[in-house]
Short mmCIF file of C-alpha atoms in Angstrom, two decimals:
data_model
loop_
_atom_site.label_atom_id
_atom_site.label_comp_id
_atom_site.label_asym_id
_atom_site.label_seq_id
_atom_site.Cartn_x
_atom_site.Cartn_y
_atom_site.Cartn_z
CA ARG A 1263 -11.07 9.79 12.28
CA LEU A 1264 -14.63 10.60 12.41
CA ASN A 1265 -16.66 13.12 14.62
CA ALA A 1266 -20.18 13.19 13.30
CA MET A 1267 -23.20 11.67 13.57
CA ASN A 1268 -26.18 10.73 11.01
CA CYS A 1269 -29.26 12.78 10.70
CA PRO A 1270 -31.57 13.44 7.75
CA ASP A 1271 -30.09 17.52 6.28
CA SER A 1272 -32.89 19.71 6.81
CA SER A 1273 -30.82 22.76 5.51
CA SER A 1274 -30.96 24.27 1.66
CA GLU A 1275 -28.43 26.75 2.48
CA ARG A 1276 -25.32 24.93 3.42
CA ILE A 1277 -23.02 24.76 0.33
CA THR A 1278 -20.00 22.01 -0.20
CA ARG A 1279 -16.82 23.29 -1.89
CA LEU A 1280 -12.95 22.54 -1.97
CA ALA A 1281 -10.76 24.34 0.71
CA THR A 1282 -8.92 27.46 0.26
CA LEU A 1283 -5.97 28.43 2.50
CA LYS A 1284 -8.31 31.10 3.44
CA ASP A 1285 -10.10 28.09 5.32
CA VAL A 1286 -7.09 26.92 7.42
CA ASP A 1287 -7.81 28.81 10.48
CA ALA A 1288 -11.28 27.86 10.57
CA LEU A 1289 -10.12 24.22 9.90
CA ALA A 1290 -7.51 24.03 12.73
CA SER A 1291 -10.56 25.76 15.19
CA LEU A 1292 -12.71 22.79 13.79
CA GLU A 1293 -10.29 20.49 14.36
CA ASN A 1294 -9.45 21.60 18.24
CA GLN A 1295 -13.14 21.35 18.77
CA CYS A 1296 -13.75 17.69 17.64
CA PHE A 1297 -10.29 15.91 18.48
CA THR A 1298 -8.49 15.96 21.67
CA SER A 1299 -5.61 13.84 20.02
CA ASP A 1300 -4.47 13.04 16.50
CA GLN A 1301 -5.27 16.87 15.46
CA ILE A 1302 -4.34 17.78 11.98
CA SER A 1303 -2.01 20.82 12.24
CA ARG A 1304 -2.33 24.19 10.38
CA ARG A 1305 0.68 23.28 8.31
CA GLN A 1306 -1.04 19.56 7.74
CA PHE A 1307 -3.84 21.34 6.02
CA ARG A 1308 -2.38 24.04 4.29
CA TRP A 1309 -0.07 20.83 2.54
CA MET A 1310 -3.32 18.96 1.93
CA ILE A 1311 -4.51 21.81 0.28
CA THR A 1312 -1.52 22.99 -2.15
CA ARG A 1313 0.74 19.89 -2.26
CA ALA A 1314 -0.92 16.39 -1.45
CA ASN A 1315 -2.37 13.99 -3.61
CA ALA A 1316 -5.64 14.84 -1.97
CA GLN A 1317 -9.06 16.50 -1.96
CA LEU A 1318 -10.37 18.54 0.81
CA ASN A 1319 -14.00 19.49 0.76
CA VAL A 1320 -15.73 21.85 3.63
CA CYS A 1321 -19.13 22.77 4.14
CA ILE A 1322 -20.05 26.34 5.00
CA GLN A 1323 -23.35 28.12 6.03
CA LYS A 1324 -23.58 31.76 6.10
CA GLU A 1325 -19.74 32.06 6.10
CA GLU A 1326 -19.54 29.53 8.99
CA LEU A 1327 -17.27 26.26 8.40
CA LEU A 1328 -19.54 23.17 9.54
CA ALA A 1329 -17.59 20.36 8.55
CA TYR A 1330 -14.83 19.08 6.42
CA VAL A 1331 -13.79 15.68 4.85
CA LEU A 1332 -10.55 14.65 3.71
CA VAL A 1333 -9.65 11.88 1.26
CA LEU A 1334 -6.19 10.69 0.40
CA PHE A 1335 -5.27 9.25 -3.01
CA HIS A 1336 -2.06 7.19 -3.73
CA LYS A 1337 -0.07 7.64 -7.02
CA GLY A 1338 0.00 4.56 -9.10
CA THR A 1339 -2.99 2.91 -7.39
CA SER A 1340 -6.70 3.02 -7.85
CA LEU A 1341 -7.42 3.50 -3.88
CA ALA A 1342 -8.77 6.40 -1.87
CA ARG A 1343 -8.26 6.66 1.98
CA LEU A 1344 -10.93 8.62 3.60
CA TYR A 1345 -8.68 10.11 6.37
CA SER A 1346 -10.69 12.36 8.48
CA LEU A 1347 -14.34 13.88 8.67
CA ALA A 1348 -15.31 16.05 11.45
CA VAL A 1349 -18.74 18.22 12.15
CA SER A 1350 -18.68 21.28 14.40
CA PRO A 1351 -20.25 20.16 17.88
CA LEU A 1352 -22.88 22.71 17.28
CA HIS A 1353 -24.39 21.11 14.15
CA ARG A 1354 -24.35 17.31 14.74
CA GLY A 1355 -27.53 15.75 14.18
CA SER A 1356 -27.86 17.59 10.73
CA GLY A 1357 -27.15 14.70 8.87
CA LEU A 1358 -23.80 16.16 7.76
CA GLY A 1359 -21.82 13.00 8.91
CA GLN A 1360 -24.12 11.28 6.15
CA GLN A 1361 -23.74 13.97 3.44
CA LEU A 1362 -19.91 13.98 3.78
CA LEU A 1363 -19.42 10.65 3.67
CA GLN A 1364 -21.19 10.46 0.39
CA GLU A 1365 -18.96 13.06 -0.82
CA ALA A 1366 -16.08 10.75 0.17
CA GLU A 1367 -17.77 8.22 -1.97
CA HIS A 1368 -17.93 10.53 -4.76
CA MET A 1369 -14.53 11.62 -4.51
CA ALA A 1370 -13.32 8.36 -4.76
CA GLU A 1371 -15.66 7.32 -7.93
CA ALA A 1372 -14.54 10.59 -9.70
CA HIS A 1373 -10.85 9.22 -9.44
CA GLN A 1374 -11.94 5.80 -10.57
CA CYS A 1375 -10.87 4.24 -7.25
CA VAL A 1376 -11.87 0.40 -6.45
CA TYR A 1377 -11.95 0.80 -2.73
CA LEU A 1378 -12.62 3.54 -0.12
CA ARG A 1379 -10.71 2.74 2.92
CA LEU A 1380 -10.75 4.29 6.52
CA GLU A 1381 -9.45 3.62 10.19
CA VAL A 1382 -11.95 4.74 12.88
CA ASP A 1383 -11.54 4.37 16.88
CA PRO A 1384 -13.66 1.42 18.00
CA ARG A 1385 -14.97 3.21 20.92
CA ASN A 1386 -16.59 6.00 18.28
CA VAL A 1387 -19.37 3.84 18.17
CA SER A 1388 -21.62 6.46 16.57
CA ALA A 1389 -18.93 6.65 13.65
CA VAL A 1390 -18.73 2.85 13.81
CA ALA A 1391 -22.48 2.58 12.95
CA LEU A 1392 -22.44 5.23 10.33
CA TYR A 1393 -19.97 3.24 8.46
CA GLU A 1394 -21.40 -0.10 8.52
CA ARG A 1395 -24.95 1.43 7.49
CA ASN A 1396 -23.37 3.11 4.14
CA GLY A 1397 -21.82 -0.42 3.35
CA PHE A 1398 -18.45 -0.15 4.53
CA ARG A 1399 -17.16 -3.85 5.88
CA LEU A 1400 -14.47 -4.65 8.45
CA PHE A 1401 -11.31 -5.98 6.86
CA GLY A 1402 -8.87 -5.65 9.55
CA THR A 1403 -7.35 -3.83 12.55
CA VAL A 1404 -4.08 -1.90 13.93
CA GLU A 1405 -2.84 -2.14 17.21
CA ASP A 1406 -1.75 1.12 18.88
CA TYR A 1407 -2.49 3.43 16.08
CA TYR A 1408 -3.66 6.48 17.98
CA GLN A 1409 -1.56 9.01 20.18
CA ASP A 1410 -3.18 7.26 22.98
CA HIS A 1411 -1.98 3.89 22.05
CA GLY A 1412 -5.61 2.65 21.36
CA ASP A 1413 -6.45 0.46 18.59
CA ALA A 1414 -8.15 1.09 15.31
CA LEU A 1415 -10.45 -0.94 13.21
CA ARG A 1416 -10.08 -0.70 9.38
CA TYR A 1417 -12.89 -0.61 7.01
CA GLN A 1418 -13.42 -0.56 3.54
CA LYS A 1419 -15.94 0.08 0.80
CA ARG A 1420 -16.00 -1.41 -2.79
CA ILE A 1421 -16.44 1.86 -5.13
CA LEU A 1422 -16.15 0.07 -8.52
CA ASN A 1423 -18.32 -3.00 -8.56
CA THR A 1424 -15.60 -5.42 -10.21
CA PRO A 1425 -14.80 -8.04 -7.61
CA PRO A 1426 -11.44 -9.97 -8.15
CA LEU A 1427 -11.85 -13.03 -10.54
CA ILE A 1428 -8.62 -14.95 -8.97
CA SER A 1429 -7.17 -14.09 -5.57
CA GLN A 1430 -5.29 -15.75 -2.88
CA PRO A 1431 -5.48 -15.50 0.82
CA VAL A 1432 -1.96 -13.94 1.32
CA PRO A 1433 -1.53 -12.76 5.45
CA TYR A 1434 0.46 -9.30 5.30
CA TYR A 1435 3.60 -8.42 6.65
CA GLU A 1436 5.13 -5.04 6.85
CA GLN A 1437 8.97 -4.47 6.27
CA THR A 1438 11.01 -3.22 9.45
CA LEU A 1439 13.78 -1.89 7.52
CA ASP A 1440 14.22 0.11 4.29
CA PHE A 1441 16.07 -2.45 2.28
CA THR A 1442 14.10 -5.62 3.36
CA CYS A 1443 11.22 -5.52 0.83
CA GLY A 1444 12.46 -8.47 -0.78
CA PRO A 1445 12.43 -10.67 2.65
CA ALA A 1446 9.36 -9.25 3.79
CA SER A 1447 7.60 -10.01 0.49
CA LEU A 1448 8.78 -13.82 0.66
CA ILE A 1449 7.74 -14.19 4.06
CA MET A 1450 4.15 -12.99 3.09
CA ALA A 1451 4.00 -16.03 0.02
CA MET A 1452 5.80 -18.51 2.64
CA ARG A 1453 2.81 -17.63 5.40
CA ALA A 1454 0.33 -18.05 2.30
CA LEU A 1455 1.31 -21.56 1.93
CA GLU A 1456 2.55 -22.29 5.30
CA PRO A 1457 0.28 -20.45 7.75
CA SER A 1458 2.08 -21.95 10.97
CA LEU A 1459 5.35 -19.92 9.85
CA GLN A 1460 6.73 -17.98 12.41
CA ALA A 1461 6.80 -14.33 10.56
CA ASP A 1462 9.17 -11.63 12.69
CA ARG A 1463 11.93 -9.30 12.29
CA THR A 1464 14.35 -12.28 12.98
CA LEU A 1465 13.44 -14.14 10.03
CA GLU A 1466 13.11 -11.06 7.93
CA VAL A 1467 16.81 -10.26 8.74
CA GLN A 1468 17.82 -13.72 8.13
CA LEU A 1469 16.28 -13.92 4.78
CA TRP A 1470 17.98 -10.61 3.80
CA ARG A 1471 21.51 -12.10 4.85
CA GLU A 1472 20.63 -15.10 2.63
CA ALA A 1473 19.39 -13.29 -0.39
CA THR A 1474 21.30 -9.75 -0.25
CA THR A 1475 23.64 -8.91 -3.50
CA ILE A 1476 25.49 -6.98 -1.04
CA TYR A 1477 25.73 -3.73 -3.27
CA MET A 1478 23.62 -1.76 -4.89
CA THR A 1479 23.55 1.78 -5.56
CA SER A 1480 24.02 2.96 -2.16
CA GLY A 1481 23.73 1.77 1.43
CA HIS A 1482 22.35 -1.66 2.28
CA GLY A 1483 22.10 -4.11 -0.45
CA GLY A 1484 18.76 -5.43 -1.73
CA CYS A 1485 17.77 -8.95 -2.34
CA SER A 1486 18.02 -10.68 -5.73
CA PRO A 1487 15.63 -13.05 -7.20
CA HIS A 1488 17.92 -15.79 -7.26
CA GLY A 1489 18.68 -15.37 -3.42
CA LEU A 1490 15.30 -15.22 -2.56
CA ALA A 1491 14.34 -18.08 -4.45
CA LEU A 1492 17.10 -20.37 -2.82
CA ALA A 1493 16.07 -18.90 0.61
CA ALA A 1494 12.78 -19.89 -0.47
CA HIS A 1495 14.16 -23.74 -1.31
CA ARG A 1496 16.02 -24.10 2.02
CA ARG A 1497 12.62 -23.57 3.82
CA GLY A 1498 10.84 -26.25 1.93
CA PHE A 1499 8.83 -24.22 -0.90
CA HIS A 1500 9.24 -24.84 -4.58
CA ALA A 1501 10.63 -21.67 -6.64
CA ARG A 1502 10.00 -20.71 -10.36
CA LEU A 1503 12.09 -17.66 -11.55
CA MET A 1504 10.86 -15.83 -14.30
CA LEU A 1505 13.70 -13.43 -15.81
CA ASN A 1506 14.20 -11.87 -19.13
CA ASP A 1507 18.27 -11.68 -18.36
CA SER A 1508 20.93 -14.18 -17.51
CA GLY A 1509 23.04 -11.99 -15.91
CA PRO A 1510 23.99 -10.07 -12.51
CA LEU A 1511 20.95 -7.77 -11.97
CA PHE A 1512 21.65 -4.24 -10.99
CA LEU A 1513 24.79 -3.30 -12.46
CA ASP A 1514 23.56 -0.51 -14.66
CA GLY A 1515 23.15 1.37 -11.19
CA VAL A 1516 26.85 0.63 -9.89
CA ARG A 1517 29.85 2.71 -11.08
CA ARG A 1518 32.69 1.18 -9.09
CA THR A 1519 34.29 -1.92 -10.40
CA ASP A 1520 35.00 -3.13 -7.34
CA LYS A 1521 31.34 -3.19 -6.59
CA LYS A 1522 30.49 -4.67 -9.81
CA ALA A 1523 32.98 -7.67 -9.26
CA VAL A 1524 31.22 -8.44 -6.14
CA LEU A 1525 28.00 -8.34 -7.57
CA GLU A 1526 28.90 -10.68 -10.28
CA LEU A 1527 30.80 -13.02 -7.55
CA VAL A 1528 27.38 -13.29 -5.76
CA HIS A 1529 25.00 -13.58 -8.79
CA ALA A 1530 27.47 -16.34 -9.92
CA ASP A 1531 27.67 -18.20 -6.89
CA PHE A 1532 23.65 -17.99 -6.71
CA VAL A 1533 23.33 -19.71 -9.83
CA ALA A 1534 25.78 -22.27 -9.24
CA GLN A 1535 23.68 -23.22 -6.30
CA ILE A 1536 20.73 -23.13 -7.98
CA ALA A 1537 21.69 -25.55 -10.53
CA LYS A 1538 22.22 -28.08 -7.43
CA THR A 1539 18.37 -27.67 -6.80
CA ASP A 1540 14.86 -28.23 -8.63
CA ILE A 1541 14.49 -24.67 -9.00
CA ASP A 1542 12.82 -23.80 -12.20
CA MET A 1543 14.33 -20.69 -13.96
CA SER A 1544 13.37 -19.16 -17.10
CA HIS A 1545 15.08 -16.23 -19.06
CA ALA A 1546 11.87 -15.69 -21.55
CA GLY A 1547 10.65 -12.58 -19.63
CA PHE A 1548 6.86 -12.30 -18.52
CA ASP A 1549 3.73 -10.10 -18.85
CA THR A 1550 0.78 -9.60 -16.24
CA ASP A 1551 -1.02 -12.67 -18.05
CA SER A 1552 1.69 -15.23 -17.21
CA LEU A 1553 1.98 -13.97 -13.52
CA VAL A 1554 -2.15 -14.33 -13.19
CA THR A 1555 -1.92 -17.63 -14.62
CA ALA A 1556 0.71 -18.52 -11.82
CA LEU A 1557 -1.76 -17.12 -9.40
CA ALA A 1558 -4.49 -18.94 -10.79
CA SER A 1559 -2.46 -22.07 -10.47
CA GLY A 1560 -2.25 -21.66 -6.86
CA CYS A 1561 1.52 -19.99 -6.78
CA VAL A 1562 1.82 -16.79 -5.00
CA PRO A 1563 4.20 -14.44 -7.19
CA LEU A 1564 6.61 -11.88 -6.06
CA VAL A 1565 7.42 -9.21 -8.69
CA LEU A 1566 10.15 -6.53 -8.80
CA ILE A 1567 8.78 -3.18 -10.01
CA SER A 1568 9.95 -0.02 -10.30
CA SER A 1569 8.68 2.09 -7.37
CA TRP A 1570 8.66 5.32 -9.70
CA ARG A 1571 5.20 5.04 -10.40
CA PHE A 1572 4.66 4.84 -6.48
CA ASN A 1573 6.82 7.69 -5.07
CA ASP A 1574 8.71 8.93 -7.68
CA ASN A 1575 11.73 7.13 -6.62
CA LYS A 1576 13.69 5.15 -9.18
CA ALA A 1577 14.22 2.01 -7.22
CA PRO A 1578 13.54 -1.67 -7.57
CA HIS A 1579 11.13 -2.85 -5.06
CA TRP A 1580 9.63 -6.23 -4.47
CA VAL A 1581 5.68 -6.35 -4.07
CA VAL A 1582 3.25 -9.55 -3.56
CA LEU A 1583 0.41 -10.22 -6.32
CA VAL A 1584 -2.44 -11.48 -4.60
CA ALA A 1585 -5.59 -11.18 -6.71
CA ALA A 1586 -6.89 -10.08 -10.02
CA ASP A 1587 -9.69 -9.31 -12.47
CA ASP A 1588 -10.05 -8.08 -15.95
CA ASN A 1589 -8.99 -4.57 -15.35
CA PHE A 1590 -6.66 -4.51 -12.25
CA VAL A 1591 -3.94 -6.40 -10.19
CA TYR A 1592 -3.84 -6.44 -6.18
CA LEU A 1593 -0.50 -6.19 -5.13
CA HIS A 1594 0.54 -6.46 -0.93
CA ASP A 1595 3.29 -3.65 -0.70
CA PRO A 1596 5.38 -4.21 2.28
CA ASP A 1597 6.36 -0.45 2.38
CA VAL A 1598 4.40 1.59 4.69
CA ASP A 1599 5.45 4.74 3.87
CA ALA A 1600 4.52 7.29 6.42
CA GLN A 1601 5.92 10.50 4.48
CA LEU A 1602 3.43 9.51 1.96
CA SER A 1603 0.50 9.34 4.57
CA LYS A 1604 0.22 5.72 4.20
CA ALA A 1605 -1.03 3.59 6.67
CA PRO A 1606 -1.04 -0.30 6.58
CA GLY A 1607 -4.41 -0.32 5.34
CA ASP A 1608 -3.18 1.60 2.21
CA THR A 1609 -0.42 -1.29 1.47
CA GLN A 1610 -2.73 -4.35 1.33
CA SER A 1611 -4.54 -5.49 -1.70
CA VAL A 1612 -3.90 -2.19 -3.45
CA PRO A 1613 -5.40 -2.07 -6.87
CA VAL A 1614 -3.25 -1.15 -9.71
CA ARG A 1615 -4.68 -0.83 -13.20
CA ILE A 1616 -3.29 -3.62 -15.51
CA ALA A 1617 -2.01 -1.12 -17.74
CA ASP A 1618 0.11 0.47 -14.91
CA PHE A 1619 1.22 -2.35 -13.85
CA GLU A 1620 2.84 -3.70 -17.04
CA ARG A 1621 4.77 -0.13 -17.09
CA MET A 1622 5.93 -1.31 -13.63
CA ILE A 1623 7.45 -4.66 -13.97
CA TYR A 1624 10.44 -2.87 -16.12
CA PHE A 1625 13.33 -1.81 -13.95
CA GLY A 1626 15.99 0.54 -15.14
CA GLN A 1627 17.30 1.41 -18.80
CA SER A 1628 17.84 -2.11 -19.49
CA ARG A 1629 14.23 -2.70 -18.65
CA MET A 1630 14.80 -5.86 -16.32
CA GLN A 1631 12.42 -8.19 -15.27
CA ALA A 1632 12.07 -10.35 -12.37
CA ALA A 1633 9.55 -12.75 -10.77
CA LEU A 1634 9.52 -15.34 -8.20
CA CYS A 1635 6.70 -17.88 -7.88
CA LEU A 1636 6.32 -19.80 -4.62
CA SER A 1637 4.23 -23.08 -4.54
CA GLN A 1638 4.33 -26.11 -2.23
CA PRO A 1639 6.43 -28.72 -3.45
CA VAL A 1640 4.72 -31.68 -5.51
CA ALA A 1641 4.27 -34.66 -3.55
CA GLU A 1642 6.51 -37.70 -5.01
#
């Protein structure tokens, strides 16, 4: 979203400041002037000002609100998203678009974000031109993004100049069910190694059925690393399991003895099946360096993390490690959480500081660790 044009700024009376609740009426009025659909409501503006992990700046001249810029930040990551930028129709051509775009970059820099990302309507030629003049690069598209079913272009600009030293081209796949982060991550890893693989919901559910542990704390069961490794092996990939415990996973979160018995039964069956394959399995645990080393060797690591640092939800969650440098790892997160104002562009190659990632790779009171490194089988 952007409704502004670039022009030299000729006014010294304009001030830019943080928005307050007193600005909500003026913000809603400006929104109605600038956009005919996909409008931010008064309630959403209040949320952005008071509770969201965001920064909303307004440009004021003689008590008139001329423009605003809204940038979102996502917990646990070093990623910023330019969510919306609007300039009053009466003040376009005055350089406010350029000025507020630079404000957005400064916000991202102040939060030590690696990327500033955005979505823009390809029909908004002036906005696309403004972004490209300012160094934003196209990195994807999303179909049926806007309320009128129009597509969006995804742009990003690198704010911190530390490009990844190691990377794997991994196609992104978004999970379609709350409990299929494991299958979605496995699909991404398999497609990185075999691009012709057909990725769809049928495969996603099939993988879940093969890899699920049946029970978890509530609802549908999640997928164990053992089950995912077997599912990958059946499709011709080489799998290496990295664990720090040889027993069944997730037992700490299950109270009922009958559920625990099923988990133990499924785990024992998975282990027995693995013993008949060439799947490598280690119980020594791992750290970020070992995962990055696996990535550098051509493997694609799936990592079980605690999602607490992303969304305050203490749940196990599978992600894919796709790149790394001296300060950050970059993750494909299959969960696009709209409740956290996330778009698919916010979950691809997500930069996470290594120190934060080191804390994510342990789950629960037992500090369980699990990773699955996928590769092509070695030709005999």
